GROMACS .gro file of C-alpha atoms in nm:
model
  280
    1UNK     CA    1  -5.594   2.463  -6.743
    2UNK     CA    2  -5.446   2.671  -6.480
    3UNK     CA    3  -5.148   2.877  -6.496
    4UNK     CA    4  -4.926   3.025  -6.208
    5UNK     CA    5  -4.798   3.397  -6.237
    6UNK     CA    6  -4.529   3.469  -5.995
    7UNK     CA    7  -4.651   3.813  -5.899
    8UNK     CA    8  -4.908   3.813  -5.622
    9UNK     CA    9  -5.248   3.979  -5.695
   10UNK     CA   10  -5.171   4.245  -5.439
   11UNK     CA   11  -4.861   4.349  -5.252
   12UNK     CA   12  -4.822   4.175  -4.926
   13UNK     CA   13  -4.547   4.352  -4.676
   14UNK     CA   14  -4.551   4.313  -4.321
   15UNK     CA   15  -4.384   4.613  -4.104
   16UNK     CA   16  -4.257   4.338  -3.824
   17UNK     CA   17  -4.247   3.964  -3.739
   18UNK     CA   18  -4.565   3.884  -3.548
   19UNK     CA   19  -4.606   3.490  -3.487
   20UNK     CA   20  -4.950   3.546  -3.288
   21UNK     CA   21  -5.079   3.725  -3.573
   22UNK     CA   22  -4.959   3.469  -3.809
   23UNK     CA   23  -5.177   3.201  -3.581
   24UNK     CA   24  -5.474   3.426  -3.580
   25UNK     CA   25  -5.474   3.475  -3.959
   26UNK     CA   26  -5.473   3.109  -4.000
   27UNK     CA   27  -5.859   3.123  -3.951
   28UNK     CA   28  -5.924   3.324  -4.256
   29UNK     CA   29  -5.673   3.072  -4.464
   30UNK     CA   30  -5.797   2.746  -4.363
   31UNK     CA   31  -6.089   2.819  -4.162
   32UNK     CA   32  -6.465   2.703  -4.229
   33UNK     CA   33  -6.507   3.043  -4.425
   34UNK     CA   34  -6.166   3.108  -4.517
   35UNK     CA   35  -6.007   3.156  -4.857
   36UNK     CA   36  -5.945   2.793  -4.882
   37UNK     CA   37  -6.318   2.714  -4.843
   38UNK     CA   38  -6.458   2.969  -5.099
   39UNK     CA   39  -6.182   2.872  -5.337
   40UNK     CA   40  -6.277   2.507  -5.354
   41UNK     CA   41  -6.648   2.577  -5.332
   42UNK     CA   42  -6.637   2.829  -5.622
   43UNK     CA   43  -6.420   2.567  -5.847
   44UNK     CA   44  -6.637   2.281  -5.763
   45UNK     CA   45  -6.962   2.492  -5.856
   46UNK     CA   46  -6.774   2.571  -6.174
   47UNK     CA   47  -6.645   2.228  -6.244
   48UNK     CA   48  -6.990   2.080  -6.212
   49UNK     CA   49  -7.191   2.387  -6.362
   50UNK     CA   50  -7.459   2.258  -6.620
   51UNK     CA   51  -7.658   2.532  -6.834
   52UNK     CA   52  -7.572   2.882  -6.906
   53UNK     CA   53  -7.224   2.933  -6.985
   54UNK     CA   54  -7.192   3.263  -6.826
   55UNK     CA   55  -7.243   3.107  -6.470
   56UNK     CA   56  -6.992   2.866  -6.494
   57UNK     CA   57  -6.734   3.126  -6.643
   58UNK     CA   58  -6.819   3.370  -6.362
   59UNK     CA   59  -6.749   3.081  -6.092
   60UNK     CA   60  -6.428   2.989  -6.259
   61UNK     CA   61  -6.318   3.363  -6.268
   62UNK     CA   62  -6.386   3.404  -5.895
   63UNK     CA   63  -6.253   3.062  -5.792
   64UNK     CA   64  -5.905   3.110  -5.961
   65UNK     CA   65  -5.901   3.462  -5.807
   66UNK     CA   66  -5.932   3.274  -5.464
   67UNK     CA   67  -5.644   3.066  -5.530
   68UNK     CA   68  -5.435   3.393  -5.580
   69UNK     CA   69  -5.576   3.489  -5.223
   70UNK     CA   70  -5.454   3.165  -5.067
   71UNK     CA   71  -5.119   3.228  -5.222
   72UNK     CA   72  -5.108   3.586  -5.055
   73UNK     CA   73  -5.231   3.460  -4.715
   74UNK     CA   74  -4.954   3.213  -4.731
   75UNK     CA   75  -4.708   3.494  -4.806
   76UNK     CA   76  -4.849   3.691  -4.513
   77UNK     CA   77  -4.812   3.433  -4.280
   78UNK     CA   78  -4.471   3.365  -4.384
   79UNK     CA   79  -4.354   3.717  -4.346
   80UNK     CA   80  -4.514   3.738  -3.992
   81UNK     CA   81  -4.309   3.418  -3.907
   82UNK     CA   82  -3.971   3.539  -4.050
   83UNK     CA   83  -3.705   3.500  -3.785
   84UNK     CA   84  -3.913   3.271  -3.544
   85UNK     CA   85  -3.724   2.986  -3.403
   86UNK     CA   86  -3.760   2.729  -3.117
   87UNK     CA   87  -3.504   2.957  -2.941
   88UNK     CA   88  -3.738   3.233  -2.976
   89UNK     CA   89  -4.008   3.053  -2.761
   90UNK     CA   90  -3.761   2.999  -2.491
   91UNK     CA   91  -3.654   3.341  -2.481
   92UNK     CA   92  -4.016   3.458  -2.476
   93UNK     CA   93  -4.046   3.291  -2.136
   94UNK     CA   94  -3.793   3.541  -2.000
   95UNK     CA   95  -3.929   3.878  -2.137
   96UNK     CA   96  -4.299   3.962  -2.075
   97UNK     CA   97  -4.286   4.216  -2.377
   98UNK     CA   98  -4.138   3.956  -2.632
   99UNK     CA   99  -4.387   3.686  -2.466
  100UNK     CA  100  -4.677   3.888  -2.581
  101UNK     CA  101  -4.554   3.846  -2.939
  102UNK     CA  102  -4.350   3.498  -2.975
  103UNK     CA  103  -4.534   3.337  -2.687
  104UNK     CA  104  -4.835   3.259  -2.877
  105UNK     CA  105  -4.671   3.084  -3.166
  106UNK     CA  106  -4.816   2.803  -3.318
  107UNK     CA  107  -4.579   2.512  -3.270
  108UNK     CA  108  -4.679   2.375  -3.614
  109UNK     CA  109  -4.563   2.676  -3.799
  110UNK     CA  110  -4.226   2.564  -3.651
  111UNK     CA  111  -4.250   2.187  -3.636
  112UNK     CA  112  -4.451   2.106  -3.957
  113UNK     CA  113  -4.477   2.389  -4.200
  114UNK     CA  114  -4.131   2.569  -4.135
  115UNK     CA  115  -4.246   2.894  -4.088
  116UNK     CA  116  -4.506   2.887  -4.371
  117UNK     CA  117  -4.898   2.887  -4.384
  118UNK     CA  118  -5.070   2.561  -4.309
  119UNK     CA  119  -5.424   2.418  -4.435
  120UNK     CA  120  -5.566   2.477  -4.091
  121UNK     CA  121  -5.749   2.714  -3.898
  122UNK     CA  122  -5.664   2.936  -3.589
  123UNK     CA  123  -5.654   2.639  -3.329
  124UNK     CA  124  -5.485   2.395  -3.568
  125UNK     CA  125  -5.790   2.200  -3.697
  126UNK     CA  126  -5.706   2.084  -4.037
  127UNK     CA  127  -5.920   2.226  -4.342
  128UNK     CA  128  -6.226   2.003  -4.428
  129UNK     CA  129  -6.384   1.938  -4.770
  130UNK     CA  130  -6.717   1.932  -4.573
  131UNK     CA  131  -6.724   2.314  -4.549
  132UNK     CA  132  -6.789   2.348  -4.919
  133UNK     CA  133  -7.132   2.368  -5.096
  134UNK     CA  134  -7.146   2.254  -5.448
  135UNK     CA  135  -7.525   2.123  -5.495
  136UNK     CA  136  -7.566   2.155  -5.852
  137UNK     CA  137  -7.845   2.410  -5.783
  138UNK     CA  138  -7.733   2.731  -5.889
  139UNK     CA  139  -7.948   2.950  -5.658
  140UNK     CA  140  -7.886   2.735  -5.353
  141UNK     CA  141  -7.516   2.752  -5.419
  142UNK     CA  142  -7.502   3.144  -5.487
  143UNK     CA  143  -7.694   3.211  -5.138
  144UNK     CA  144  -7.428   2.957  -4.997
  145UNK     CA  145  -7.158   3.186  -5.174
  146UNK     CA  146  -7.300   3.535  -5.027
  147UNK     CA  147  -7.303   3.367  -4.680
  148UNK     CA  148  -6.952   3.251  -4.710
  149UNK     CA  149  -6.834   3.580  -4.835
  150UNK     CA  150  -7.016   3.759  -4.536
  151UNK     CA  151  -6.855   3.537  -4.271
  152UNK     CA  152  -6.514   3.570  -4.453
  153UNK     CA  153  -6.535   3.964  -4.461
  154UNK     CA  154  -6.656   3.972  -4.087
  155UNK     CA  155  -6.350   3.767  -3.999
  156UNK     CA  156  -6.098   3.977  -4.197
  157UNK     CA  157  -6.237   4.283  -4.041
  158UNK     CA  158  -6.190   4.179  -3.696
  159UNK     CA  159  -5.837   4.069  -3.774
  160UNK     CA  160  -5.775   4.419  -3.911
  161UNK     CA  161  -5.869   4.585  -3.577
  162UNK     CA  162  -5.637   4.325  -3.385
  163UNK     CA  163  -5.315   4.469  -3.552
  164UNK     CA  164  -5.170   4.799  -3.579
  165UNK     CA  165  -4.912   4.663  -3.842
  166UNK     CA  166  -4.998   4.891  -4.130
  167UNK     CA  167  -4.851   4.658  -4.389
  168UNK     CA  168  -5.076   4.377  -4.268
  169UNK     CA  169  -5.360   4.621  -4.270
  170UNK     CA  170  -5.284   4.720  -4.642
  171UNK     CA  171  -5.333   4.365  -4.749
  172UNK     CA  172  -5.660   4.344  -4.521
  173UNK     CA  173  -5.788   4.667  -4.728
  174UNK     CA  174  -5.733   4.497  -5.034
  175UNK     CA  175  -5.928   4.157  -4.909
  176UNK     CA  176  -6.222   4.374  -4.761
  177UNK     CA  177  -6.269   4.546  -5.080
  178UNK     CA  178  -6.282   4.220  -5.296
  179UNK     CA  179  -6.504   4.035  -5.045
  180UNK     CA  180  -6.732   4.326  -5.075
  181UNK     CA  181  -6.727   4.302  -5.436
  182UNK     CA  182  -6.800   3.948  -5.421
  183UNK     CA  183  -7.094   4.000  -5.196
  184UNK     CA  184  -7.217   4.253  -5.476
  185UNK     CA  185  -7.163   3.971  -5.720
  186UNK     CA  186  -7.357   3.686  -5.555
  187UNK     CA  187  -7.631   3.923  -5.467
  188UNK     CA  188  -7.674   4.016  -5.850
  189UNK     CA  189  -7.639   3.657  -5.944
  190UNK     CA  190  -7.906   3.562  -5.685
  191UNK     CA  191  -8.161   3.845  -5.804
  192UNK     CA  192  -8.112   3.731  -6.158
  193UNK     CA  193  -8.183   3.324  -6.073
  194UNK     CA  194  -8.486   3.450  -5.850
  195UNK     CA  195  -8.638   3.649  -6.147
  196UNK     CA  196  -8.619   3.362  -6.380
  197UNK     CA  197  -8.714   3.077  -6.137
  198UNK     CA  198  -8.887   3.202  -5.817
  199UNK     CA  199  -8.718   3.262  -5.469
  200UNK     CA  200  -8.765   2.925  -5.322
  201UNK     CA  201  -8.554   2.648  -5.391
  202UNK     CA  202  -8.602   2.403  -5.551
  203UNK     CA  203  -8.823   2.603  -5.789
  204UNK     CA  204  -9.164   2.448  -5.834
  205UNK     CA  205  -9.498   2.562  -5.758
  206UNK     CA  206  -9.678   2.427  -5.428
  207UNK     CA  207  -9.936   2.211  -5.625
  208UNK     CA  208  -9.656   2.025  -5.797
  209UNK     CA  209  -9.578   1.824  -5.473
  210UNK     CA  210  -9.913   1.880  -5.311
  211UNK     CA  211  -9.747   2.079  -5.047
  212UNK     CA  212  -9.970   2.167  -4.722
  213UNK     CA  213 -10.063   2.536  -4.804
  214UNK     CA  214 -10.163   2.665  -4.445
  215UNK     CA  215  -9.831   2.582  -4.306
  216UNK     CA  216  -9.634   2.747  -4.585
  217UNK     CA  217  -9.713   3.104  -4.447
  218UNK     CA  218  -9.752   3.058  -4.085
  219UNK     CA  219  -9.513   3.195  -3.822
  220UNK     CA  220  -9.505   2.961  -3.478
  221UNK     CA  221  -9.442   3.181  -3.153
  222UNK     CA  222  -9.223   2.925  -2.990
  223UNK     CA  223  -9.042   3.127  -2.727
  224UNK     CA  224  -9.114   3.341  -2.479
  225UNK     CA  225  -9.216   3.686  -2.567
  226UNK     CA  226  -9.401   3.802  -2.897
  227UNK     CA  227  -9.136   4.049  -3.041
  228UNK     CA  228  -9.101   3.840  -3.323
  229UNK     CA  229  -9.453   3.928  -3.466
  230UNK     CA  230  -9.313   4.260  -3.558
  231UNK     CA  231  -9.145   4.166  -3.896
  232UNK     CA  232  -9.223   4.127  -4.247
  233UNK     CA  233  -9.177   3.738  -4.192
  234UNK     CA  234  -9.481   3.727  -3.965
  235UNK     CA  235  -9.735   3.996  -4.117
  236UNK     CA  236  -9.625   4.053  -4.473
  237UNK     CA  237  -9.675   3.858  -4.787
  238UNK     CA  238  -9.461   3.587  -4.916
  239UNK     CA  239  -9.170   3.699  -5.149
  240UNK     CA  240  -9.334   3.490  -5.447
  241UNK     CA  241  -9.673   3.635  -5.384
  242UNK     CA  242  -9.849   3.303  -5.320
  243UNK     CA  243  -9.998   3.385  -4.982
  244UNK     CA  244  -9.973   3.621  -4.676
  245UNK     CA  245  -9.809   3.539  -4.358
  246UNK     CA  246  -9.976   3.469  -4.040
  247UNK     CA  247  -9.855   3.511  -3.680
  248UNK     CA  248  -9.951   3.225  -3.465
  249UNK     CA  249  -9.925   3.357  -3.108
  250UNK     CA  250 -10.033   3.014  -2.946
  251UNK     CA  251  -9.959   2.729  -3.175
  252UNK     CA  252 -10.076   2.383  -3.059
  253UNK     CA  253  -9.960   2.040  -3.137
  254UNK     CA  254 -10.146   1.876  -3.440
  255UNK     CA  255  -9.991   1.539  -3.430
  256UNK     CA  256 -10.018   1.228  -3.214
  257UNK     CA  257  -9.812   1.115  -2.893
  258UNK     CA  258  -9.539   0.856  -3.056
  259UNK     CA  259  -9.574   0.500  -2.929
  260UNK     CA  260  -9.309   0.297  -3.059
  261UNK     CA  261  -9.287  -0.079  -3.011
  262UNK     CA  262  -9.056  -0.212  -2.758
  263UNK     CA  263  -8.755  -0.364  -2.946
  264UNK     CA  264  -8.650  -0.714  -2.946
  265UNK     CA  265  -8.484  -0.836  -2.609
  266UNK     CA  266  -8.162  -0.913  -2.802
  267UNK     CA  267  -8.114  -0.542  -2.872
  268UNK     CA  268  -8.068  -0.477  -2.487
  269UNK     CA  269  -8.274  -0.181  -2.447
  270UNK     CA  270  -8.368  -0.267  -2.093
  271UNK     CA  271  -8.697  -0.137  -2.151
  272UNK     CA  272  -8.875  -0.441  -2.014
  273UNK     CA  273  -8.627  -0.615  -1.787
  274UNK     CA  274  -8.857  -0.904  -1.694
  275UNK     CA  275  -8.918  -0.949  -2.078
  276UNK     CA  276  -8.550  -0.975  -2.147
  277UNK     CA  277  -8.479  -1.213  -1.865
  278UNK     CA  278  -8.772  -1.422  -1.934
  279UNK     CA  279  -8.643  -1.463  -2.306
  280UNK     CA  280  -8.283  -1.585  -2.216
   0.00000   0.00000   0.00000
């Protein structure tokens, strides 16, 4: 059961309208790494979680918090759009100073949402359910969550430096802090799951699937230069302690040259024109 509370999680208050900024903020609302994505990702992971109750409870806690973040951003966008109208767009063409702010307004903020937030990114692309990851494997999902929070915080930080509006920045400061905590949270969960099950997903010993052992530790130099040799991924030990990495400076192909059969003439591949004509 979800229960809506009228008060926002944090205060949202802008100094002045700015439709261009409202358009840019759409990215952290409905973009690939926006609040709608993490909200749906955590909730679906929580809905489908099987096993230890603490992981489900954590996912539902944070997923529900993200619902509040979506509402905060919708309120922020609405305030930045206050006073915008079709006439403002026409007026913007007359005054360069006004055009700098009003000229970049998202037409859908006027035509579709009536000066409100939209489930789209900053270029108007609708939010897509394929953005979310909810695989049922907790370690794989938590790593995806860490990635999402890292990208989301990065975008909020960039937006922070794109505005001088202290009201907007105050909201961003709260979001940056929460995104930082969420990274801490996912890192802690990842460390705990790796301690329990190992660092590789899915967790099973190599011999269980008769994996080819040499290829599990080789770094192949497949680009110009050899700077990549200077890293723990090329000279260190595997995180699970099963072997040591080897840097292969000049890897060679170990497979055969493919020699596929010519398809039936009816498929019109035009690989053998004479054959195709003879069979008509």
